């Protein structure tokens, strides 16, 4: 019996998945993985082959799901990739209690229709949209993958289908990083050849009102640079006796926030400029002493730039900020000196360096054994997330070289998403061409093939990298590398495969008006995905 083939069945499945409040890091994120396993375990195929349906643990106790359906004694395998975690619901305000109840929330949205933006009103009036946290991002895609898995069980495909659904995509992608060795082991144990990875992330509009329907042959990249500003504390009554790191971060912000030098355009794809994701001083308690340090981190997206190009721009921004800080403070000191008798400003400058330079300086002063001892101690006592712990590792080294202050240290923190693309792969180009023709012929719709999915995705860890960069250019300036975290460059290279993303139609991801359209997503798309998977197997043998 097939349970997930019709529009109504898929809508019911989606609602049941959204009902699980699987916010990243919550207990419900664990529960939904178990629910997915439960649903699939009802299928006779997995009752007969229980080893093909497994939950795999992450280090923190969360779990990811794999479900393998073998067909026709072939090694050819298509991976269906999804994530089941969602972002929080604080943005829903008074509707927060309905955020995980799609039908009820949709009815309430209809009552509030007149107070909503026109685009949302139009969708509500159509009666073909369903609201709810995770409805678009990305439990509709996961529902569709269940439909494809069910077809595989029924012998629809001439090859193997491996469903992979992971937690933590919305924060650190620890689910996908954990999945890499799992995929590698499955490949060996079950004699699999990974033809391609088909992701089910929803299509993203390029601008409000964008009518295009997108499919993707790659995924955008992201780095998260951090700037540790080590000032010099002073009493507020003697501001020129020190250097306030809050002032330093303000000048950094002027150089980096929305800086057009980072914008990259490849055909119709344009990356947004950097924005600050974190900016605060590191003083824990109030006093009239100025802070000694502050931290800022920036979201930097890229398509084909190298790490060196990105790093050079970031370093230039920090160096320009340092120059502007020096000029500003000296200018203010001169004005103060014109009023205050016998005041003179001590000579100083702001040092700018990379994390690897700071590490080398600390190593020269204290020796490798002492540096390793301190870092091991911090790792053993770790109670902070990746961003804060990266900052702490930098802070310890900076404190060992505090005579170099004031200084700005550029480093990198997880998460890191390599930009990947199969856009020019003849295999993927042919599949996409076929999918476009099939959709146009059967549904009179034009699909637009875009090189990069711009919402960030776990395809970054499986696809061919689009930049010529060496990963160690980044990891040598990532304090967390080998300190409780290892970016798995080797296994990523071994698993690299063609990638594509064909997902449902939705709007407003990570907003309280997040919604999924039901006709294209659950009537047309199941056939389109089926055709894509058929062609992925057929083309590989031609």
Short mmCIF file of C-alpha atoms in Angstrom, two decimals:
data_model
loop_
_atom_site.label_atom_id
_atom_site.label_comp_id
_atom_site.label_asym_id
_atom_site.label_seq_id
_atom_site.Cartn_x
_atom_site.Cartn_y
_atom_site.Cartn_z
CA UNK A 1 0.00 0.00 0.00
CA UNK A 2 1.30 3.43 -0.99
CA UNK A 3 0.83 6.17 1.59
CA UNK A 4 2.64 9.19 0.15
CA UNK A 5 1.73 9.56 -3.53
CA UNK A 6 -1.24 11.90 -3.87
CA UNK A 7 -1.47 15.61 -3.07
CA UNK A 8 -3.72 14.85 -0.11
CA UNK A 9 -1.43 12.12 1.23
CA UNK A 10 1.64 14.33 0.93
CA UNK A 11 -0.15 17.22 2.62
CA UNK A 12 -1.12 14.93 5.51
CA UNK A 13 2.47 13.70 5.79
CA UNK A 14 3.81 17.26 5.75
CA UNK A 15 1.41 18.30 8.52
CA UNK A 16 2.46 15.35 10.66
CA UNK A 17 6.13 16.29 10.20
CA UNK A 18 5.53 19.97 10.95
CA UNK A 19 3.66 18.95 14.12
CA UNK A 20 7.05 17.83 15.48
CA UNK A 21 8.59 21.04 16.81
CA UNK A 22 12.08 20.09 15.69
CA UNK A 23 13.87 23.36 16.45
CA UNK A 24 17.61 22.87 16.16
CA UNK A 25 19.04 21.66 19.47
CA UNK A 26 15.67 20.77 21.02
CA UNK A 27 14.51 17.35 22.20
CA UNK A 28 11.93 17.42 19.40
CA UNK A 29 14.81 17.35 16.92
CA UNK A 30 15.65 13.92 18.32
CA UNK A 31 11.99 12.86 18.41
CA UNK A 32 11.34 13.66 14.75
CA UNK A 33 14.24 11.43 13.64
CA UNK A 34 12.66 8.58 15.58
CA UNK A 35 9.28 9.41 14.03
CA UNK A 36 10.76 9.23 10.52
CA UNK A 37 12.22 5.83 11.33
CA UNK A 38 8.86 4.72 12.73
CA UNK A 39 7.00 5.74 9.57
CA UNK A 40 9.42 3.87 7.31
CA UNK A 41 9.57 0.83 9.57
CA UNK A 42 5.89 0.21 8.76
CA UNK A 43 6.93 -0.66 5.21
CA UNK A 44 7.33 -4.39 4.60
CA UNK A 45 10.55 -3.72 2.69
CA UNK A 46 12.26 -2.43 5.83
CA UNK A 47 10.70 -5.13 7.98
CA UNK A 48 12.34 -7.64 5.63
CA UNK A 49 15.57 -5.59 5.44
CA UNK A 50 15.90 -3.89 8.86
CA UNK A 51 19.62 -3.19 8.34
CA UNK A 52 18.77 -0.80 5.51
CA UNK A 53 16.91 1.55 7.88
CA UNK A 54 19.11 3.09 10.56
CA UNK A 55 19.48 5.96 12.97
CA UNK A 56 23.11 7.08 13.39
CA UNK A 57 24.22 9.06 16.46
CA UNK A 58 25.94 12.42 16.50
CA UNK A 59 28.45 13.05 19.30
CA UNK A 60 25.86 15.06 21.22
CA UNK A 61 23.13 12.39 21.15
CA UNK A 62 21.12 13.66 18.22
CA UNK A 63 20.64 11.26 15.31
CA UNK A 64 20.48 11.22 11.53
CA UNK A 65 18.51 8.79 9.38
CA UNK A 66 19.51 6.64 6.42
CA UNK A 67 17.08 4.46 4.46
CA UNK A 68 18.42 2.37 1.58
CA UNK A 69 16.23 0.72 -1.05
CA UNK A 70 18.09 -1.55 -3.44
CA UNK A 71 16.94 -2.20 -6.97
CA UNK A 72 17.92 -4.67 -9.71
CA UNK A 73 21.26 -5.73 -8.21
CA UNK A 74 22.83 -2.48 -9.40
CA UNK A 75 25.52 -0.50 -7.59
CA UNK A 76 24.21 2.77 -9.06
CA UNK A 77 22.79 4.91 -6.27
CA UNK A 78 21.05 8.29 -6.04
CA UNK A 79 21.15 9.99 -2.64
CA UNK A 80 18.06 11.96 -1.60
CA UNK A 81 19.26 14.60 0.88
CA UNK A 82 17.15 16.58 3.35
CA UNK A 83 17.24 18.07 6.84
CA UNK A 84 14.51 17.86 9.46
CA UNK A 85 15.48 20.64 11.87
CA UNK A 86 13.85 24.07 11.77
CA UNK A 87 14.57 27.53 13.15
CA UNK A 88 12.76 28.94 16.20
CA UNK A 89 9.31 30.50 16.30
CA UNK A 90 9.80 33.70 18.31
CA UNK A 91 8.95 35.68 15.17
CA UNK A 92 5.36 34.35 15.25
CA UNK A 93 4.45 36.55 18.23
CA UNK A 94 0.89 35.87 19.36
CA UNK A 95 0.62 33.05 16.77
CA UNK A 96 3.55 31.14 18.24
CA UNK A 97 1.37 28.32 19.60
CA UNK A 98 0.03 27.67 16.09
CA UNK A 99 3.40 27.71 14.32
CA UNK A 100 3.59 23.89 14.22
CA UNK A 101 -0.08 23.33 13.31
CA UNK A 102 -0.28 24.11 9.57
CA UNK A 103 -3.99 23.76 8.93
CA UNK A 104 -5.00 25.71 12.03
CA UNK A 105 -2.38 28.39 11.35
CA UNK A 106 -3.52 28.72 7.74
CA UNK A 107 -7.13 29.24 8.90
CA UNK A 108 -5.97 31.89 11.36
CA UNK A 109 -3.93 33.61 8.63
CA UNK A 110 -7.13 33.79 6.60
CA UNK A 111 -8.83 35.61 9.49
CA UNK A 112 -5.91 38.06 9.64
CA UNK A 113 -5.65 38.40 5.87
CA UNK A 114 -6.48 42.09 5.64
CA UNK A 115 -3.59 42.99 7.94
CA UNK A 116 -1.00 41.03 5.94
CA UNK A 117 1.17 42.09 2.98
CA UNK A 118 -0.51 41.95 -0.42
CA UNK A 119 1.59 39.00 -1.64
CA UNK A 120 0.54 36.96 1.40
CA UNK A 121 -3.11 37.98 0.95
CA UNK A 122 -3.04 36.79 -2.66
CA UNK A 123 -1.64 33.40 -1.66
CA UNK A 124 -4.23 32.97 1.09
CA UNK A 125 -7.02 33.85 -1.35
CA UNK A 126 -5.82 31.19 -3.80
CA UNK A 127 -6.45 28.50 -1.18
CA UNK A 128 -3.38 26.62 -2.38
CA UNK A 129 -0.85 27.55 0.29
CA UNK A 130 -0.14 26.03 3.68
CA UNK A 131 1.56 28.00 6.45
CA UNK A 132 3.79 26.75 9.25
CA UNK A 133 7.34 26.61 10.56
CA UNK A 134 9.29 24.14 8.49
CA UNK A 135 6.54 23.76 5.88
CA UNK A 136 8.84 25.27 3.25
CA UNK A 137 12.25 24.78 4.86
CA UNK A 138 12.30 21.88 4.42
CA UNK A 139 9.75 19.31 5.49
CA UNK A 140 7.91 19.52 2.16
CA UNK A 141 11.12 18.38 0.46
CA UNK A 142 11.49 15.56 2.98
CA UNK A 143 7.86 14.50 2.35
CA UNK A 144 8.59 14.31 -1.38
CA UNK A 145 11.62 12.15 -0.70
CA UNK A 146 9.43 9.75 1.27
CA UNK A 147 7.24 9.57 -1.84
CA UNK A 148 10.28 8.73 -3.99
CA UNK A 149 11.45 6.10 -1.49
CA UNK A 150 8.03 4.50 -1.62
CA UNK A 151 8.27 4.35 -5.41
CA UNK A 152 11.71 2.74 -5.10
CA UNK A 153 10.25 0.08 -2.79
CA UNK A 154 7.66 -0.60 -5.51
CA UNK A 155 10.43 -1.19 -8.06
CA UNK A 156 10.03 2.11 -9.91
CA UNK A 157 13.75 2.85 -10.35
CA UNK A 158 16.52 0.93 -12.07
CA UNK A 159 19.01 1.50 -9.27
CA UNK A 160 19.34 2.16 -5.54
CA UNK A 161 17.79 5.04 -3.62
CA UNK A 162 19.45 6.16 -0.39
CA UNK A 163 17.44 8.61 1.69
CA UNK A 164 19.59 10.72 4.02
CA UNK A 165 17.90 13.12 6.44
CA UNK A 166 19.94 15.03 9.01
CA UNK A 167 19.59 17.38 11.98
CA UNK A 168 21.41 20.66 12.63
CA UNK A 169 21.44 22.05 9.08
CA UNK A 170 20.16 25.39 10.37
CA UNK A 171 23.08 25.97 12.77
CA UNK A 172 26.36 24.05 12.40
CA UNK A 173 25.58 21.25 9.89
CA UNK A 174 26.90 18.73 12.40
CA UNK A 175 24.33 16.29 11.05
CA UNK A 176 25.84 16.39 7.57
CA UNK A 177 29.41 16.35 8.84
CA UNK A 178 28.53 13.23 10.84
CA UNK A 179 26.83 11.74 7.78
CA UNK A 180 30.01 11.87 5.67
CA UNK A 181 31.73 8.85 7.29
CA UNK A 182 28.34 7.09 7.38
CA UNK A 183 27.99 7.52 3.61
CA UNK A 184 31.58 6.39 3.12
CA UNK A 185 30.99 3.22 5.16
CA UNK A 186 27.68 2.45 3.42
CA UNK A 187 29.41 2.80 0.09
CA UNK A 188 31.90 0.09 1.06
CA UNK A 189 29.55 -2.20 2.95
CA UNK A 190 26.78 -2.23 0.34
CA UNK A 191 28.96 -1.87 -2.78
CA UNK A 192 27.33 1.41 -3.80
CA UNK A 193 28.32 3.82 -6.55
CA UNK A 194 27.05 7.31 -5.80
CA UNK A 195 25.77 8.65 -9.13
CA UNK A 196 24.51 11.93 -7.71
CA UNK A 197 23.03 13.65 -4.69
CA UNK A 198 19.57 15.14 -5.21
CA UNK A 199 18.64 17.69 -2.57
CA UNK A 200 15.07 18.80 -1.87
CA UNK A 201 15.57 22.35 -0.56
CA UNK A 202 12.78 24.69 -1.72
CA UNK A 203 13.34 27.18 -4.50
CA UNK A 204 14.29 30.69 -3.38
CA UNK A 205 12.99 33.82 -5.12
CA UNK A 206 15.64 36.23 -6.34
CA UNK A 207 13.43 39.26 -5.62
CA UNK A 208 9.91 39.98 -4.28
CA UNK A 209 7.34 38.85 -6.81
CA UNK A 210 9.84 36.75 -8.78
CA UNK A 211 7.64 34.43 -10.91
CA UNK A 212 10.41 32.01 -11.94
CA UNK A 213 10.52 28.37 -10.87
CA UNK A 214 14.11 27.36 -10.08
CA UNK A 215 16.13 24.19 -10.00
CA UNK A 216 19.77 24.28 -8.97
CA UNK A 217 23.07 22.66 -9.94
CA UNK A 218 25.09 23.89 -6.99
CA UNK A 219 25.05 25.67 -3.65
CA UNK A 220 26.48 28.98 -2.45
CA UNK A 221 29.49 29.10 -0.12
CA UNK A 222 29.90 30.81 3.22
CA UNK A 223 32.75 31.74 5.54
CA UNK A 224 32.36 33.19 9.03
CA UNK A 225 35.32 35.46 9.76
CA UNK A 226 35.80 36.71 13.30
CA UNK A 227 37.68 39.81 14.41
CA UNK A 228 39.06 39.72 17.94
CA UNK A 229 39.72 43.29 19.02
CA UNK A 230 42.12 43.41 21.96
CA UNK A 231 42.21 46.92 23.39
CA UNK A 232 43.70 48.27 26.56
CA UNK A 233 41.47 48.71 29.59
CA UNK A 234 41.40 52.01 31.48
CA UNK A 235 39.25 53.89 33.95
CA UNK A 236 36.51 55.86 32.23
CA UNK A 237 38.01 58.97 33.81
CA UNK A 238 41.17 58.40 31.77
CA UNK A 239 39.88 57.32 28.34
CA UNK A 240 43.11 58.18 26.52
CA UNK A 241 45.12 55.91 28.82
CA UNK A 242 43.66 52.87 27.08
CA UNK A 243 41.92 51.75 23.92
CA UNK A 244 38.25 50.81 24.01
CA UNK A 245 37.67 47.69 21.86
CA UNK A 246 34.07 48.78 21.34
CA UNK A 247 35.45 51.75 19.42
CA UNK A 248 37.61 49.34 17.41
CA UNK A 249 34.65 47.16 16.40
CA UNK A 250 32.69 50.24 15.36
CA UNK A 251 35.36 51.15 12.81
CA UNK A 252 35.52 47.54 11.64
CA UNK A 253 31.78 47.63 11.09
CA UNK A 254 32.09 50.70 8.90
CA UNK A 255 34.65 48.90 6.74
CA UNK A 256 32.94 45.52 6.43
CA UNK A 257 29.18 45.87 6.83
CA UNK A 258 27.58 45.90 3.34
CA UNK A 259 31.03 46.33 1.72
CA UNK A 260 30.49 46.13 -2.04
CA UNK A 261 34.02 44.77 -2.61
CA UNK A 262 32.74 41.33 -1.54
CA UNK A 263 29.80 41.24 -3.96
CA UNK A 264 30.29 38.55 -6.58
CA UNK A 265 28.24 38.15 -9.78
CA UNK A 266 28.18 34.97 -11.85
CA UNK A 267 25.67 35.33 -14.70
CA UNK A 268 22.38 36.14 -12.91
CA UNK A 269 23.62 35.16 -9.44
CA UNK A 270 24.70 38.00 -7.17
CA UNK A 271 25.94 37.48 -3.63
CA UNK A 272 24.77 39.88 -0.94
CA UNK A 273 27.48 41.89 0.84
CA UNK A 274 28.72 40.97 4.35
CA UNK A 275 26.53 41.55 7.38
CA UNK A 276 27.44 41.34 11.05
CA UNK A 277 26.08 38.31 12.92
CA UNK A 278 27.75 39.04 16.24
CA UNK A 279 29.24 42.17 17.79
CA UNK A 280 29.83 42.55 21.50
CA UNK A 281 32.47 43.25 24.10
CA UNK A 282 33.72 40.42 26.32
CA UNK A 283 33.35 42.17 29.65
CA UNK A 284 31.13 40.02 31.86
CA UNK A 285 30.27 42.45 34.68
CA UNK A 286 29.53 46.14 34.85
CA UNK A 287 32.18 48.49 36.19
CA UNK A 288 33.72 51.83 35.26
CA UNK A 289 36.64 50.04 33.68
CA UNK A 290 36.48 49.87 29.90
CA UNK A 291 36.33 46.40 28.32
CA UNK A 292 39.62 44.76 27.40
CA UNK A 293 38.34 42.97 24.29
CA UNK A 294 35.43 42.72 21.86
CA UNK A 295 34.42 40.33 19.10
CA UNK A 296 32.62 40.74 15.81
CA UNK A 297 31.74 38.08 13.23
CA UNK A 298 30.48 38.53 9.69
CA UNK A 299 28.45 36.44 7.29
CA UNK A 300 30.38 36.37 4.01
CA UNK A 301 28.89 34.51 1.04
CA UNK A 302 30.82 33.60 -2.09
CA UNK A 303 30.50 31.75 -5.39
CA UNK A 304 33.88 31.28 -7.05
CA UNK A 305 36.26 33.55 -5.17
CA UNK A 306 39.30 31.89 -3.61
CA UNK A 307 39.91 31.94 0.13
CA UNK A 308 42.96 34.10 -0.51
CA UNK A 309 40.86 36.69 -2.34
CA UNK A 310 38.31 36.72 0.47
CA UNK A 311 40.97 36.82 3.17
CA UNK A 312 42.83 39.66 1.47
CA UNK A 313 39.63 41.73 1.40
CA UNK A 314 38.92 41.00 5.06
CA UNK A 315 42.48 41.80 6.06
CA UNK A 316 42.40 45.03 4.05
CA UNK A 317 39.19 46.00 5.85
CA UNK A 318 40.85 45.39 9.22
CA UNK A 319 43.96 47.32 8.23
CA UNK A 320 41.91 50.26 7.00
CA UNK A 321 39.90 50.17 10.22
CA UNK A 322 43.14 50.19 12.24
CA UNK A 323 44.38 53.25 10.34
CA UNK A 324 41.07 55.05 10.87
CA UNK A 325 41.07 54.17 14.59
CA UNK A 326 44.55 55.62 15.03
CA UNK A 327 43.63 58.83 13.20
CA UNK A 328 40.36 59.23 15.08
CA UNK A 329 41.86 58.76 18.55
CA UNK A 330 44.84 61.02 17.84
CA UNK A 331 42.50 63.67 16.50
CA UNK A 332 40.35 63.51 19.63
CA UNK A 333 43.44 63.45 21.85
CA UNK A 334 44.76 66.62 20.20
CA UNK A 335 41.47 68.37 20.82
CA UNK A 336 41.50 67.23 24.43
CA UNK A 337 45.10 68.44 24.78
CA UNK A 338 44.07 71.91 23.58
CA UNK A 339 41.73 72.11 26.56
CA UNK A 340 43.52 70.13 29.27
CA UNK A 341 46.86 71.42 30.48
CA UNK A 342 49.93 69.14 30.53
CA UNK A 343 48.20 66.32 28.62
CA UNK A 344 50.21 64.29 26.15
CA UNK A 345 49.12 61.22 24.22
CA UNK A 346 51.48 58.20 24.37
CA UNK A 347 52.59 56.79 21.01
CA UNK A 348 50.84 53.59 19.91
CA UNK A 349 49.44 51.85 16.88
CA UNK A 350 46.87 49.10 16.20
CA UNK A 351 48.46 45.82 15.15
CA UNK A 352 46.55 43.69 12.63
CA UNK A 353 47.39 40.01 12.22
CA UNK A 354 46.00 36.63 11.27
CA UNK A 355 45.33 33.94 13.87
CA UNK A 356 48.22 31.88 12.51
CA UNK A 357 50.55 34.85 13.10
CA UNK A 358 49.33 35.21 16.68
CA UNK A 359 49.79 31.47 17.22
CA UNK A 360 53.34 31.65 15.83
CA UNK A 361 54.16 34.56 18.16
CA UNK A 362 52.80 32.73 21.22
CA UNK A 363 54.71 29.61 20.14
CA UNK A 364 57.95 31.56 19.93
CA UNK A 365 57.46 33.01 23.40
CA UNK A 366 56.12 30.00 25.32
CA UNK A 367 56.88 26.88 23.28
CA UNK A 368 54.65 24.29 21.67
CA UNK A 369 54.19 22.18 24.80
CA UNK A 370 52.70 25.07 26.77
CA UNK A 371 50.40 26.15 23.93
CA UNK A 372 49.08 22.60 23.51
CA UNK A 373 48.63 22.25 27.27
CA UNK A 374 46.53 25.41 27.48
CA UNK A 375 44.39 24.51 24.48
CA UNK A 376 43.85 20.95 25.72
CA UNK A 377 42.76 22.34 29.08
CA UNK A 378 40.26 24.64 27.42
CA UNK A 379 38.90 21.81 25.28
CA UNK A 380 38.48 19.57 28.34
CA UNK A 381 36.46 22.30 30.10
CA UNK A 382 34.50 23.44 27.08
CA UNK A 383 30.97 24.63 27.77
CA UNK A 384 30.55 27.06 24.87
CA UNK A 385 29.29 26.83 21.29
CA UNK A 386 31.58 26.94 18.28
CA UNK A 387 31.62 30.73 17.89
CA UNK A 388 32.23 31.52 21.55
CA UNK A 389 34.78 28.74 21.98
CA UNK A 390 36.69 29.88 18.89
CA UNK A 391 36.79 33.34 20.45
CA UNK A 392 38.05 31.91 23.74
CA UNK A 393 40.93 30.11 21.99
CA UNK A 394 41.98 33.36 20.34
CA UNK A 395 41.58 35.25 23.60
CA UNK A 396 43.98 32.94 25.46
CA UNK A 397 46.72 33.40 22.87
CA UNK A 398 46.13 37.16 22.72
CA UNK A 399 46.46 37.37 26.52
CA UNK A 400 49.85 35.65 26.24
CA UNK A 401 50.97 38.40 23.85
CA UNK A 402 49.09 41.31 25.39
CA UNK A 403 52.00 43.71 24.97
CA UNK A 404 51.09 43.74 21.24
CA UNK A 405 47.76 45.35 22.08
CA UNK A 406 45.85 47.14 20.77
CA UNK A 407 45.44 44.54 18.06
CA UNK A 408 42.88 43.07 15.69
CA UNK A 409 43.10 39.32 15.09
CA UNK A 410 41.36 37.85 12.02
CA UNK A 411 40.27 34.22 12.37
CA UNK A 412 37.53 31.88 11.13
CA UNK A 413 34.83 29.93 12.93
CA UNK A 414 32.48 27.16 11.86
CA UNK A 415 30.13 26.80 10.14
CA UNK A 416 31.93 26.83 6.81
CA UNK A 417 30.11 25.94 3.60
CA UNK A 418 32.26 25.42 0.49
CA UNK A 419 30.69 26.78 -2.70
CA UNK A 420 29.95 23.78 -4.94
CA UNK A 421 28.67 23.39 -8.48
CA UNK A 422 27.87 20.74 -11.09
CA UNK A 423 26.52 23.37 -13.48
CA UNK A 424 29.04 22.54 -16.21
CA UNK A 425 28.97 18.78 -15.63
CA UNK A 426 27.58 17.26 -18.88
CA UNK A 427 25.77 14.58 -16.84
CA UNK A 428 23.86 17.13 -14.72
CA UNK A 429 23.34 19.50 -17.67
CA UNK A 430 21.66 16.67 -19.58
CA UNK A 431 19.44 15.73 -16.62
CA UNK A 432 18.41 19.35 -16.09
CA UNK A 433 17.67 19.77 -19.81
CA UNK A 434 15.48 16.68 -19.71
CA UNK A 435 13.67 17.89 -16.56
CA UNK A 436 13.00 21.29 -18.15
CA UNK A 437 11.57 19.69 -21.31
CA UNK A 438 9.46 17.24 -19.32
CA UNK A 439 8.01 20.00 -17.12
CA UNK A 440 7.27 22.26 -20.07
CA UNK A 441 5.60 19.48 -22.07
CA UNK A 442 3.50 18.09 -19.23
CA UNK A 443 2.73 21.15 -17.10
CA UNK A 444 3.40 24.08 -19.48
CA UNK A 445 5.84 25.58 -16.99
CA UNK A 446 9.34 26.90 -17.62
CA UNK A 447 11.97 25.86 -15.10
CA UNK A 448 15.05 28.05 -14.70
CA UNK A 449 18.31 26.23 -14.04
CA UNK A 450 20.36 28.32 -11.64
CA UNK A 451 23.96 27.45 -10.82
CA UNK A 452 23.82 28.18 -7.10
CA UNK A 453 21.16 27.58 -4.47
CA UNK A 454 21.53 30.74 -2.40
CA UNK A 455 19.95 29.60 0.87
CA UNK A 456 22.99 27.55 2.00
CA UNK A 457 22.66 23.77 2.00
CA UNK A 458 24.39 20.56 3.03
CA UNK A 459 25.23 19.93 -0.63
CA UNK A 460 28.34 21.98 0.18
CA UNK A 461 29.89 18.89 1.73
CA UNK A 462 29.28 16.54 -1.22
CA UNK A 463 29.54 18.56 -4.42
CA UNK A 464 32.53 19.60 -6.54
CA UNK A 465 34.01 22.82 -5.16
CA UNK A 466 33.64 25.81 -7.46
CA UNK A 467 36.79 27.58 -6.27
CA UNK A 468 40.43 26.61 -6.75
CA UNK A 469 41.10 27.24 -3.06
CA UNK A 470 42.95 24.88 -0.77
CA UNK A 471 40.98 24.26 2.40
CA UNK A 472 44.06 24.56 4.58
CA UNK A 473 44.19 28.25 3.69
CA UNK A 474 41.08 28.51 5.83
CA UNK A 475 41.64 25.82 8.46
CA UNK A 476 45.08 27.13 9.52
CA UNK A 477 43.24 30.23 10.73
CA UNK A 478 40.38 28.29 12.32
CA UNK A 479 41.22 27.98 16.05
CA UNK A 480 38.69 25.17 16.49
CA UNK A 481 40.42 22.93 13.95
CA UNK A 482 41.92 19.99 15.89
CA UNK A 483 40.59 21.47 19.13
CA UNK A 484 37.42 19.41 19.41
CA UNK A 485 36.52 19.97 15.76
CA UNK A 486 37.96 18.67 12.49
CA UNK A 487 36.78 19.84 9.10
CA UNK A 488 36.74 16.51 7.17
CA UNK A 489 38.55 17.58 4.00
CA UNK A 490 39.86 14.08 3.15
CA UNK A 491 36.53 12.25 3.29
CA UNK A 492 34.80 15.09 1.42
CA UNK A 493 37.24 14.65 -1.45
CA UNK A 494 36.59 10.89 -1.51
CA UNK A 495 32.81 11.37 -1.58
CA UNK A 496 32.62 14.25 -4.08
CA UNK A 497 29.80 13.56 -6.54
CA UNK A 498 27.53 15.39 -9.01
CA UNK A 499 24.81 17.39 -7.26
CA UNK A 500 21.47 18.98 -8.06
CA UNK A 501 18.57 20.49 -6.16
CA UNK A 502 14.97 20.12 -7.27
CA UNK A 503 12.58 21.24 -4.56
CA UNK A 504 9.08 22.52 -3.84
CA UNK A 505 7.71 26.02 -4.26
CA UNK A 506 7.50 28.06 -1.08
CA UNK A 507 7.90 31.59 0.22
CA UNK A 508 9.31 33.49 3.19
CA UNK A 509 11.75 30.99 4.76
CA UNK A 510 12.64 31.83 8.37
CA UNK A 511 9.74 34.28 8.56
CA UNK A 512 6.38 33.94 10.33
CA UNK A 513 4.69 33.92 6.93
CA UNK A 514 6.67 30.82 5.81
CA UNK A 515 4.41 28.80 3.52
CA UNK A 516 4.37 26.06 0.90
CA UNK A 517 2.39 25.99 -2.36
CA UNK A 518 0.59 22.67 -2.79
CA UNK A 519 -0.26 22.18 -6.48
CA UNK A 520 3.21 22.46 -8.01
CA UNK A 521 4.87 20.97 -4.91
CA UNK A 522 2.62 17.96 -4.37
CA UNK A 523 0.89 17.39 -7.74
CA UNK A 524 3.50 18.23 -10.38
CA UNK A 525 6.79 17.86 -8.55
CA UNK A 526 6.44 14.15 -7.63
CA UNK A 527 6.34 13.31 -11.34
CA UNK A 528 9.17 15.74 -12.12
CA UNK A 529 11.37 14.21 -9.41
CA UNK A 530 10.52 10.71 -10.62
CA UNK A 531 11.57 11.67 -14.12
CA UNK A 532 14.79 13.27 -12.84
CA UNK A 533 15.75 10.14 -10.90
CA UNK A 534 14.99 7.89 -13.91
CA UNK A 535 17.27 10.06 -16.03
CA UNK A 536 20.02 10.09 -13.41
CA UNK A 537 20.15 6.31 -13.71
CA UNK A 538 19.67 6.12 -17.49
CA UNK A 539 22.18 8.84 -18.36
CA UNK A 540 24.82 7.25 -16.15
CA UNK A 541 24.66 4.07 -18.27
CA UNK A 542 24.65 5.79 -21.66
#
